[in-house]
Amino acid sequence: MKTTKLILFLFVVLNIPVFGQYTPKNKKKQFYGNQRLHKPLYRWVTGDYLRHGIQLSFGPTYTFTKMGAEEHEYKINSSVPGNDTLLRFSREAKSRIGIFAEIGMVHITKKPKKWLHYYDWGIGFKVFGGRELSETRVYDERDTLIGNLNGEGKFYNGYLYGRFSAHSVYQFNPHFFLDNALGVNLDYALMVGNMAYDGYHVPVDEKFQGDILGQLHYSLGLGIKPRVDKGFYFVPSIELPVLGIHEWNGGTPAIHWFSSQYYPAMLRLKFVWLFRKDPNRCPPVETNEKDRERAREYKNR
């Protein structure tokens, strides 16, 4: 009886599929659905067009901030006994709207990939801004309010930047697809914003970002192709930095200015025009493995 149970146990264990084991894929539904639907760029878009083209992007920028004001205290010790001063102050960061524009190129992958369908790059100029409001209440050593001071700091920084992104596409139908992208951008500040306050503030924990920004970013958009037989499509998307590489501030992608942090975002509208194929160009000749082997042998002679 024990032997029978052991044989049955081994039969069950040896026939459990191993994670990662190869299984034949249905040609019509590889990876995550019908490939004709989910590979729009290399098959549908490129009919009479090349896999490369020009992209033009532009749109507004915006800086997200923490909600609400932060409360702080700062004590000023006097050399005269009984004249110490206590400052209770609040700071609140506010968002500002900017703008950007970019030009670059798009390259669709030559062979279909599971996750990577195309990549693009661009060079452009973008403007990010922010505001910081400060309210300071002054108390004497008896904790009596003796004054109230307000101030405001605001800035706009302008960056010349380069960007590279890799895109994964999920097709809904011939005219619409979901566009995910992960990329990297390197920015250099050509226009440095104001570092002075209008009014009074307590300059505690102030930090001003350096001229160079390096970030990893993620974007999510909806691709729209008005005509299937044309090499034009456009993608409205939102782009957010997810990791700050340089200058390193614990990985936060925020821009540090005054005593606050500002998280940049870009609402991107990208237009893509693929280059049209030369009608006089001869199509490539299909070859088999034996022909390729003969060509290699002839080349090595």
Short mmCIF file of N, CA, C and O in Angstrom, two decimals, residues 66 70-74 89-91 132 197 201-209 249 255-262:
data_model
loop_
_atom_site.label_atom_id
_atom_site.label_comp_id
_atom_site.label_asym_id
_atom_site.label_seq_id
_atom_site.Cartn_x
_atom_site.Cartn_y
_atom_site.Cartn_z
N LYS A 66 3.25 69.55 -2.14
CA LYS A 66 2.57 68.98 -0.99
C LYS A 66 1.38 69.87 -0.61
O LYS A 66 1.45 71.09 -0.70
N GLU A 70 3.28 73.96 6.15
CA GLU A 70 4.11 73.32 7.16
C GLU A 70 4.46 74.33 8.24
O GLU A 70 4.88 75.45 7.94
N GLU A 71 4.28 73.94 9.49
CA GLU A 71 4.54 74.82 10.63
C GLU A 71 5.92 74.55 11.22
O GLU A 71 6.33 73.39 11.35
N HIS A 72 6.63 75.64 11.58
CA HIS A 72 7.98 75.53 12.14
C HIS A 72 8.17 76.57 13.24
O HIS A 72 7.42 77.56 13.32
N GLU A 73 9.19 76.32 14.06
CA GLU A 73 9.59 77.30 15.08
C GLU A 73 11.09 77.54 14.98
O GLU A 73 11.86 76.64 14.65
N TYR A 74 11.48 78.79 15.28
CA TYR A 74 12.90 79.14 15.26
C TYR A 74 13.15 80.16 16.35
O TYR A 74 12.51 81.21 16.39
N PHE A 89 6.55 80.16 12.21
CA PHE A 89 6.29 80.49 10.81
C PHE A 89 5.77 79.28 10.06
O PHE A 89 6.00 78.13 10.44
N SER A 90 5.04 79.56 9.02
CA SER A 90 4.48 78.52 8.15
C SER A 90 4.94 78.78 6.72
O SER A 90 5.10 79.93 6.30
N ARG A 91 5.13 77.67 5.98
CA ARG A 91 5.50 77.76 4.56
C ARG A 91 4.55 76.87 3.76
O ARG A 91 4.22 75.76 4.17
N GLU A 132 6.31 80.02 -3.21
CA GLU A 132 6.34 79.66 -1.80
C GLU A 132 5.82 80.84 -0.99
O GLU A 132 6.36 81.96 -1.10
N TYR A 197 13.23 86.62 -1.91
CA TYR A 197 11.85 86.71 -1.47
C TYR A 197 11.34 88.14 -1.61
O TYR A 197 12.10 89.10 -1.45
N HIS A 201 10.93 86.28 5.16
CA HIS A 201 10.79 84.85 5.43
C HIS A 201 11.99 84.41 6.26
O HIS A 201 13.02 85.10 6.34
N VAL A 202 11.84 83.28 6.91
CA VAL A 202 12.92 82.71 7.71
C VAL A 202 13.70 81.75 6.81
O VAL A 202 13.16 80.71 6.39
N PRO A 203 14.95 82.07 6.47
CA PRO A 203 15.72 81.26 5.51
C PRO A 203 16.30 79.99 6.13
O PRO A 203 17.53 79.81 6.20
N VAL A 204 15.42 79.12 6.60
CA VAL A 204 15.84 77.85 7.21
C VAL A 204 15.58 76.72 6.21
O VAL A 204 14.53 76.67 5.57
N ASP A 205 16.53 75.80 6.09
CA ASP A 205 16.41 74.63 5.20
C ASP A 205 16.28 75.04 3.73
O ASP A 205 15.67 74.30 2.94
N GLU A 206 16.83 76.15 3.34
CA GLU A 206 16.76 76.54 1.94
C GLU A 206 17.71 75.69 1.09
O GLU A 206 18.83 75.38 1.50
N LYS A 207 17.24 75.33 -0.09
CA LYS A 207 18.06 74.57 -1.02
C LYS A 207 17.64 74.93 -2.43
O LYS A 207 16.45 74.91 -2.76
N PHE A 208 18.63 75.26 -3.27
CA PHE A 208 18.35 75.60 -4.65
C PHE A 208 19.00 74.56 -5.56
O PHE A 208 20.20 74.32 -5.47
N GLN A 209 18.18 73.97 -6.41
CA GLN A 209 18.65 72.91 -7.30
C GLN A 209 19.79 73.40 -8.18
O GLN A 209 19.82 74.57 -8.60
N ASN A 249 19.18 63.57 -4.48
CA ASN A 249 18.52 64.01 -3.26
C ASN A 249 17.68 62.87 -2.69
O ASN A 249 16.47 63.00 -2.48
N ILE A 255 12.11 69.23 -7.86
CA ILE A 255 12.99 70.39 -7.98
C ILE A 255 12.97 71.12 -6.64
O ILE A 255 11.91 71.52 -6.16
N HIS A 256 14.14 71.28 -6.02
CA HIS A 256 14.24 71.97 -4.73
C HIS A 256 14.46 73.47 -4.99
O HIS A 256 15.41 73.84 -5.69
N TRP A 257 13.58 74.29 -4.42
CA TRP A 257 13.74 75.74 -4.56
C TRP A 257 13.18 76.41 -3.32
O TRP A 257 12.13 76.00 -2.83
N PHE A 258 13.87 77.42 -2.83
CA PHE A 258 13.56 78.01 -1.52
C PHE A 258 13.62 76.90 -0.48
O PHE A 258 14.61 76.19 -0.41
N SER A 259 12.55 76.71 0.30
CA SER A 259 12.52 75.65 1.31
C SER A 259 11.47 74.60 0.96
O SER A 259 11.00 73.88 1.85
N SER A 260 11.11 74.48 -0.32
CA SER A 260 10.04 73.57 -0.73
C SER A 260 10.51 72.69 -1.88
O SER A 260 11.57 72.90 -2.47
N GLN A 261 9.68 71.70 -2.20
CA GLN A 261 9.95 70.79 -3.30
C GLN A 261 8.80 70.86 -4.31
O GLN A 261 7.63 70.91 -3.93
N TYR A 262 9.16 70.81 -5.59
CA TYR A 262 8.19 70.94 -6.67
C TYR A 262 8.37 69.75 -7.63
O TYR A 262 9.46 69.54 -8.17
#
